[in-house]
Structure formats: structure tokens, C-alpha cells
Coordinates of N, CA and C in Angstrom, one line a residue:
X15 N 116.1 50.9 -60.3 CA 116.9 50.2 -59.3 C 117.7 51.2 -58.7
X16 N 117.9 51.3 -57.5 CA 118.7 51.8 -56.8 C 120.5 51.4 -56.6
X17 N 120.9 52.2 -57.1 CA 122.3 51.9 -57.1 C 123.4 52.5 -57.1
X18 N 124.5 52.8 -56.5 CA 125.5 53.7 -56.0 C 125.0 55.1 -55.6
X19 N 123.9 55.4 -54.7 CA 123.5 56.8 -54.7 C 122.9 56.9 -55.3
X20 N 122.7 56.6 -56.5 CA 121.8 57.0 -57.8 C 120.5 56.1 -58.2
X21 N 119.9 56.1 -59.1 CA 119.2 55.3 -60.1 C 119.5 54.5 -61.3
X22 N 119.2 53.2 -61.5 CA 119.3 53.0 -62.9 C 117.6 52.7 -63.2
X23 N 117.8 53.1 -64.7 CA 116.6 52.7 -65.4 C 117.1 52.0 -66.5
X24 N 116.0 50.6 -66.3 CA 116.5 49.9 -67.7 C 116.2 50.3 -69.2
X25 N 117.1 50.4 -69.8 CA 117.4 50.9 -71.0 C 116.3 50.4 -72.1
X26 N 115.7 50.6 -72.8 CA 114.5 50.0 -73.6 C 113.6 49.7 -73.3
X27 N 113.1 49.5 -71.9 CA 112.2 49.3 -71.0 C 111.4 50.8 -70.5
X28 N 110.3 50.6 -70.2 CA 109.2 51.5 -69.5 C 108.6 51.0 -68.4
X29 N 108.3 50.8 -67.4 CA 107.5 50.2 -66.6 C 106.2 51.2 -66.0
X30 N 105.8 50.9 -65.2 CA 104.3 51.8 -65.1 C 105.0 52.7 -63.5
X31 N 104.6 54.0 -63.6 CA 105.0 55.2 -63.0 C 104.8 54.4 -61.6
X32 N 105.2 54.6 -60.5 CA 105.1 54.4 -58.9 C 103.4 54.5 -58.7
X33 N 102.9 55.8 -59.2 CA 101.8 55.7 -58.4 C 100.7 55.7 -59.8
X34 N 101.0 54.7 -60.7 CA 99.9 54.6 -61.9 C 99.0 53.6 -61.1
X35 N 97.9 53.9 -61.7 CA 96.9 52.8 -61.8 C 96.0 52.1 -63.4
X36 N 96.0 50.8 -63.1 CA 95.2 50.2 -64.2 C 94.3 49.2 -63.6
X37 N 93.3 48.5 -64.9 CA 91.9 48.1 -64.9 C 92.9 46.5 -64.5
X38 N 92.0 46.3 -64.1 CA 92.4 44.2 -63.9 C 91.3 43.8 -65.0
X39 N 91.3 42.5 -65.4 CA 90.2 41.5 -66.1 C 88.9 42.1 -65.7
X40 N 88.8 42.3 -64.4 CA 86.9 42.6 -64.1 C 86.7 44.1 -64.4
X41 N 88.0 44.8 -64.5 CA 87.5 46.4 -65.3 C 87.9 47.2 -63.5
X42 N 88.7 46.2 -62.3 CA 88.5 47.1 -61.5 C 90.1 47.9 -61.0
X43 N 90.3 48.8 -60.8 CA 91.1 49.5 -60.5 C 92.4 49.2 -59.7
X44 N 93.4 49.0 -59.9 CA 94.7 48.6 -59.2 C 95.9 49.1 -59.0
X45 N 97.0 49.6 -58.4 CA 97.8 49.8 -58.1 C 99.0 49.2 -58.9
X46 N 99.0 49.6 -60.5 CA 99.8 48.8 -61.3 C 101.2 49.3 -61.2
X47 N 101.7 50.3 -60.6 CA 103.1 50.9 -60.7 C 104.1 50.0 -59.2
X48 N 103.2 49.9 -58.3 CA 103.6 49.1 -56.9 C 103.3 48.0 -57.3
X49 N 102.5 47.0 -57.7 CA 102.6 45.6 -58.2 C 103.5 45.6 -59.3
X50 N 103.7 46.3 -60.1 CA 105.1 45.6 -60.9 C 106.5 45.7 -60.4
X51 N 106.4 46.8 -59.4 CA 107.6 47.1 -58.4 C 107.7 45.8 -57.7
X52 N 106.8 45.4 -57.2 CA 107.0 44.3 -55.9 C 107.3 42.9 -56.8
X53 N 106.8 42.9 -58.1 CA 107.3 41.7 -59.3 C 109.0 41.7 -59.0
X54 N 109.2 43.0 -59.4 CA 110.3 43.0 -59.7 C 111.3 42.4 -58.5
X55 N 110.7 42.6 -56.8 CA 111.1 42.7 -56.1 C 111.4 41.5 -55.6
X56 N 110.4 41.1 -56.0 CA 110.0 39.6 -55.3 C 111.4 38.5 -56.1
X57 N 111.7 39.0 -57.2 CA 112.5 38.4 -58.5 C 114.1 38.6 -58.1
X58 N 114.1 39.8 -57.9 CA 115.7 40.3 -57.8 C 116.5 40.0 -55.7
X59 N 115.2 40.6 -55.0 CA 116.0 40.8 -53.8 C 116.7 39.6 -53.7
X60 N 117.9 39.5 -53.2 CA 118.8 38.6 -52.2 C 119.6 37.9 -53.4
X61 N 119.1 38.4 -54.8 CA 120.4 37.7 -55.9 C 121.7 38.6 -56.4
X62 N 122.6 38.2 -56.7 CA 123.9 39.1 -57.4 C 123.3 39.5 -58.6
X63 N 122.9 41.1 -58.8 CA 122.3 41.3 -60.5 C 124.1 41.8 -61.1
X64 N 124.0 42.4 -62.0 CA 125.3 43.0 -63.2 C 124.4 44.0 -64.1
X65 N 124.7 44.7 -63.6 CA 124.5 46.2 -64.5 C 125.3 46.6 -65.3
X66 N 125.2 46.7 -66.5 CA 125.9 47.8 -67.6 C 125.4 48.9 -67.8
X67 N 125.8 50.1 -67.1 CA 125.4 51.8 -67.5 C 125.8 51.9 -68.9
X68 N 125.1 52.4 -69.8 CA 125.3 52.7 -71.2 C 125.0 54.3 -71.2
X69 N 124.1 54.7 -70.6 CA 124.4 56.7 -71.2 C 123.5 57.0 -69.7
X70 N 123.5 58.3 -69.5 CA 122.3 59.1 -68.6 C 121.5 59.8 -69.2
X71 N 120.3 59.7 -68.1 CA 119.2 60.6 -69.5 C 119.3 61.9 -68.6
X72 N 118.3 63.0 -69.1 CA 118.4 64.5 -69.1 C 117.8 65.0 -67.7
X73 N 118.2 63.6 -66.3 CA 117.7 63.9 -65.6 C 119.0 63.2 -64.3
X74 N 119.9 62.9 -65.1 CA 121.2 62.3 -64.6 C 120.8 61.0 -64.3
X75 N 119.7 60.6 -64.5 CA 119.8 58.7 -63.9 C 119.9 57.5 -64.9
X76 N 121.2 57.4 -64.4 CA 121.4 56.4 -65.1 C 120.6 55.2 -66.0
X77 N 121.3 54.8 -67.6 CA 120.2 54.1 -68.3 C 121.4 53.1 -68.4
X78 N 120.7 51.5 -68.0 CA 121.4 50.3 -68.3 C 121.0 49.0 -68.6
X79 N 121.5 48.2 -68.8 CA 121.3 46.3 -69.6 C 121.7 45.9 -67.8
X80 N 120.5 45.3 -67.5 CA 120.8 44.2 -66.2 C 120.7 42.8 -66.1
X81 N 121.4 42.2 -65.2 CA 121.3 40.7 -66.0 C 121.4 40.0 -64.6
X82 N 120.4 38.9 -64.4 CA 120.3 37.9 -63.0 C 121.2 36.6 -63.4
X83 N 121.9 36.2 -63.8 CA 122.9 35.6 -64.0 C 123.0 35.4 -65.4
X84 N 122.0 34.3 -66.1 CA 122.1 34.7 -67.6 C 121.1 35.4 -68.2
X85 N 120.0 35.9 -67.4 CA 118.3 36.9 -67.6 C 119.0 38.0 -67.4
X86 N 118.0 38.2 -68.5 CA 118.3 40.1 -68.7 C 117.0 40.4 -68.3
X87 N 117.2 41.4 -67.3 CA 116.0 41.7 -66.4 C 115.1 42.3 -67.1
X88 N 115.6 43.5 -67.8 CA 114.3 44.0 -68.4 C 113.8 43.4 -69.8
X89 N 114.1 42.3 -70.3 CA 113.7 41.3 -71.0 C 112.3 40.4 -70.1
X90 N 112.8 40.0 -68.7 CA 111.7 39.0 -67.9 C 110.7 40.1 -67.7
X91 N 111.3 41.7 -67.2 CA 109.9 42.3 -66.8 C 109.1 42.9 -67.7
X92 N 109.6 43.2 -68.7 CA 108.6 43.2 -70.4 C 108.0 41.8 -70.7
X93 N 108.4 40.4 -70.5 CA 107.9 39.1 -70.8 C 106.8 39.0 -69.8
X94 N 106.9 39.4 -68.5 CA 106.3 38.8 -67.9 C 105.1 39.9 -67.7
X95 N 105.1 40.8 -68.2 CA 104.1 41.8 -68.9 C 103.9 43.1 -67.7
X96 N 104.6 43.3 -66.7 CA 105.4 44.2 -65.8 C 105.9 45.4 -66.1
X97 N 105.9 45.9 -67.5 CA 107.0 46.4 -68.4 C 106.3 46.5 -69.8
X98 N 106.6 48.0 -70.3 CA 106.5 47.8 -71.7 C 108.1 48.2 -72.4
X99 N 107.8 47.7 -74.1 CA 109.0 48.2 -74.5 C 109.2 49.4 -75.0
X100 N 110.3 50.2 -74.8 CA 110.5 52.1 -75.3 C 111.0 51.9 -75.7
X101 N 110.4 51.9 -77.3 CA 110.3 52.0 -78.7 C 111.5 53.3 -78.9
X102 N 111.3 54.0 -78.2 CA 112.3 55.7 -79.1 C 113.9 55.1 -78.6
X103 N 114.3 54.4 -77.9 CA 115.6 53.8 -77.7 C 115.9 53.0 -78.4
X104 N 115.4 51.7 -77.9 CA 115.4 50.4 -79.0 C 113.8 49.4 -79.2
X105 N 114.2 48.5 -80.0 CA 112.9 47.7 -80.2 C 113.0 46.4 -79.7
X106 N 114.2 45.9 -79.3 CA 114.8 45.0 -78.9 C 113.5 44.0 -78.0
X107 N 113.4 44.4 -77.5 CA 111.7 43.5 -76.6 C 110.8 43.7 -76.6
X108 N 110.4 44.2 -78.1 CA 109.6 43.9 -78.9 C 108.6 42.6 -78.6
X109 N 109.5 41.7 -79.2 CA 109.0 40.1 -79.2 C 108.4 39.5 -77.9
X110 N 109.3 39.9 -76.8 CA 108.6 40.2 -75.2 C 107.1 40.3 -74.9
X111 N 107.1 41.7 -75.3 CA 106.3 42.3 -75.0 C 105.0 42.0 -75.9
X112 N 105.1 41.1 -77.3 CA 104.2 40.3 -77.7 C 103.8 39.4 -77.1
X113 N 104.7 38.6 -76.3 CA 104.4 37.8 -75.8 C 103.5 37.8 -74.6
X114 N 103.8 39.0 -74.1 CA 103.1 38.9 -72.9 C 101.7 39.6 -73.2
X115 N 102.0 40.6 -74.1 CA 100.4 41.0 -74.9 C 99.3 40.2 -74.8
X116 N 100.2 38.8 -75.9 CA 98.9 37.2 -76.7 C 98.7 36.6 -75.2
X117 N 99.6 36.6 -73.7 CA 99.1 35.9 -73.2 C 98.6 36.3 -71.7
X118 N 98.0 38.0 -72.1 CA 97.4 38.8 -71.2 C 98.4 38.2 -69.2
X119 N 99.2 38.8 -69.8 CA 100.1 38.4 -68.5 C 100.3 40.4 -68.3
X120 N 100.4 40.2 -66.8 CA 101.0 41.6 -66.1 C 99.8 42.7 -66.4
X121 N 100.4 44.0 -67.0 CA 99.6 45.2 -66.8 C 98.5 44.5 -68.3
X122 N 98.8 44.1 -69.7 CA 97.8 42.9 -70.5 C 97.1 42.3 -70.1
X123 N 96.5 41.7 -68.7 CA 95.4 41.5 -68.7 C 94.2 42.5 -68.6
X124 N 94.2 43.7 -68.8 CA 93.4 44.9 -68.5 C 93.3 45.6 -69.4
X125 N 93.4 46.8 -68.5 CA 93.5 47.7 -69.3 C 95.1 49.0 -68.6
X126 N 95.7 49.7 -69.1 CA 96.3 50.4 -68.9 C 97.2 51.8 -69.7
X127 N 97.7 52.7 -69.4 CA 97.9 53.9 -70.1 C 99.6 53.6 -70.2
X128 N 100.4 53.3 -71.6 CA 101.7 53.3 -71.3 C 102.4 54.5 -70.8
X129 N 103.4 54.5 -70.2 CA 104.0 55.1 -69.2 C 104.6 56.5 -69.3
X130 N 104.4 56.7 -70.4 CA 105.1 57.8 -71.0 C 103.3 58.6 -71.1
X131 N 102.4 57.6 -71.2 CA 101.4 58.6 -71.5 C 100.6 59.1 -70.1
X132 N 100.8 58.0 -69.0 CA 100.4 58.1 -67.7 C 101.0 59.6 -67.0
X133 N 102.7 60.0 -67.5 CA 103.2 61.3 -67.4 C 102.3 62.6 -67.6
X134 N 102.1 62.1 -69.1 CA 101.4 63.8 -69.4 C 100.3 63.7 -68.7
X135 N 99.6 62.7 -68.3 CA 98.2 62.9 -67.9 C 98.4 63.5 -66.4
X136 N 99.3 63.0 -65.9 CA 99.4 63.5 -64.5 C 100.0 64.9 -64.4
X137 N 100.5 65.3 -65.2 CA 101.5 66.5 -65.7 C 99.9 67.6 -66.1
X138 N 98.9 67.5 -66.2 CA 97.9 68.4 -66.9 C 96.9 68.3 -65.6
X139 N 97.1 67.3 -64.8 CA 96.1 67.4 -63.9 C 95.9 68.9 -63.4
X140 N 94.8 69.6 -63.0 CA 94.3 70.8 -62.0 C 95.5 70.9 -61.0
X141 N 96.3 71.9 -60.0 CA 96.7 71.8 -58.9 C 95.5 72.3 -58.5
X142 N 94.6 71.4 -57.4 CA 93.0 72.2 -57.1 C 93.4 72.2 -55.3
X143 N 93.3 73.5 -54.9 CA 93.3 73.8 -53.5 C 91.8 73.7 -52.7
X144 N 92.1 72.5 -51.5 CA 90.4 72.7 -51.3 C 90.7 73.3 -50.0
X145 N 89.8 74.1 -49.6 CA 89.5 75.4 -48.8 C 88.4 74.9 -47.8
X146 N 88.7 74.6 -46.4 CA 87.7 74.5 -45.4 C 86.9 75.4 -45.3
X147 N 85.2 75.6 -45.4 CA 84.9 76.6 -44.6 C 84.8 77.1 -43.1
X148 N 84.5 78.2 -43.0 CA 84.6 78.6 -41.7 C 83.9 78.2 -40.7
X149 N 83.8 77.6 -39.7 CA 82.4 77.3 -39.0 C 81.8 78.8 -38.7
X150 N 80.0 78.4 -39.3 CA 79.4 80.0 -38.8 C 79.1 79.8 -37.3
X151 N 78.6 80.7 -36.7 CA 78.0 80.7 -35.7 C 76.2 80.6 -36.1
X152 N 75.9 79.8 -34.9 CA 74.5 79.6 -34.9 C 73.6 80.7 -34.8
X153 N 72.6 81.2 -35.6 CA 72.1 82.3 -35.5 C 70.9 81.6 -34.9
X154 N 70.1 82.4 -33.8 CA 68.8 82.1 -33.0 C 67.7 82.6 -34.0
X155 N 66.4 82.3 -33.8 CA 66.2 82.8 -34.1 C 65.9 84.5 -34.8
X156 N 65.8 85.7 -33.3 CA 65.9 87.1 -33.2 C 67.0 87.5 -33.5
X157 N 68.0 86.4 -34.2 CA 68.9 87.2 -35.1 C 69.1 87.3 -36.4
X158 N 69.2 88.5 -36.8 CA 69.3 88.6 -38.2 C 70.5 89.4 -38.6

């Protein structure tokens, strides 16, 4: 979320990178980092949320507990399977995120790479430079 200048990221929460992609039910390819964005969007725009900043991570953006009056946001977007839970902070939506596992809701109906793993993958990709060739000139035949 965008907030004072800065970023917050919900604290215990992982959601899928901006430009990840995962499998749907039929195995076919989707834009899962912008559909969980626009969940979330569709959920929050035009309501009063409440942030609590609790620490920053090693990249200055803010890490926090948000709440849409008595929902805690990254509680709905782990339940509603939008979201996984990061385990290395807390476990706390855990139960969430079972839930939305058993009932193949969000990025669980598919298939998908958790978000932390979708990093290194994209982190190893090739930088591959592709190189126009030149246009030749037409040789006639009497040329060689």
C-alpha cells in the first residue's frame, strides 16, 4: 500500500510479485500479481483503512497490521487466498491460509510459485540482449 511517500507491506503476509504469473484450474496462465492487486483494490478503495507500522525492512518500506474497520486486511487477503502467509515473521495466518488452500480460493485454485520463490527465479533469469541483423544487400546474380 502506498502511504505517506512510502510503502507499507503487510507484516506476515506475502502476496504474489506485480508481474508474477500462475496456472488457473484449466493449467492456463494468468497475471496473478495484478489480480490480487486489483482484489485488494476493489476491497479497500474509497474506505478509511488504520495502519500500525511495527519495524522496516532492509529496504526502508515499511512493515504493518491494517485494519478496514474491524478486518485485518492481510488476514481477508491470505483468507481469500490473494496472499500467502510469511512464515519467517509470524504464523499468525496460518489458519487463513488453510482455509483458502481446502477451498481452492485465489492463487489455490492452480497452480503458483510462493513469492519469495517467484524472486529468485526472476533474480537468475539470463539478461539476454537480442541483436537486429543487418539488412544485406541483394546480391544479383554476377555477384559474388
Amino acid at each position: 500500500i502506498a502511504i505517506q511517500g512510502g510503502y507499507l507491506k503487510f507484516y506476515g503476509v506475502a502476496a504474489p510479485i506485480a508481474n508474477q504469473t500462475c496456472a488457473n484450474r484449466q493449467g492456463r496462465s494468468y497475471q496473478c500479481g495484478k489480480e490480487a492487486a486489483a482484489w485488494l483494490r476493489s476491497w479497500i478503495t474509497g474506505q478509511n483503512i488504520e495502519c500500525r507500522v511495527m519495524k522496516r525492512d532492509s529496504k526502508g518500506n515499511m512493515l504493518g497490521i491494517c485494519s478496514l474497520g474491524e478486518y485485518d486486511i492481510g488476514a481477508a487477503l491470505v483468507n481469500a487466498g490473494w496472499a500467502v502467509s510469511d512464515i519467517k515473521n509470524t504464523d499468525i495466518y496460518m489458519p487463513y491460509q488453510d482455509q483458502a488452500r481446502a477451498n481452492r480460493r485465489g492463487l489455490w485454485q492452480g497452480r503458483f510459485y510462493m513469492p519469495w520463490d517467484w524472486k529468485t527465479l526472476q533474480a537468475q533469469k539470463p539478461n539476454i540482449k537480442i541483436i537486429k541483423p543487418k539488412s544485406a544487400k541483394k546480391k544479383g546474380i554476377l555477384d559474388l
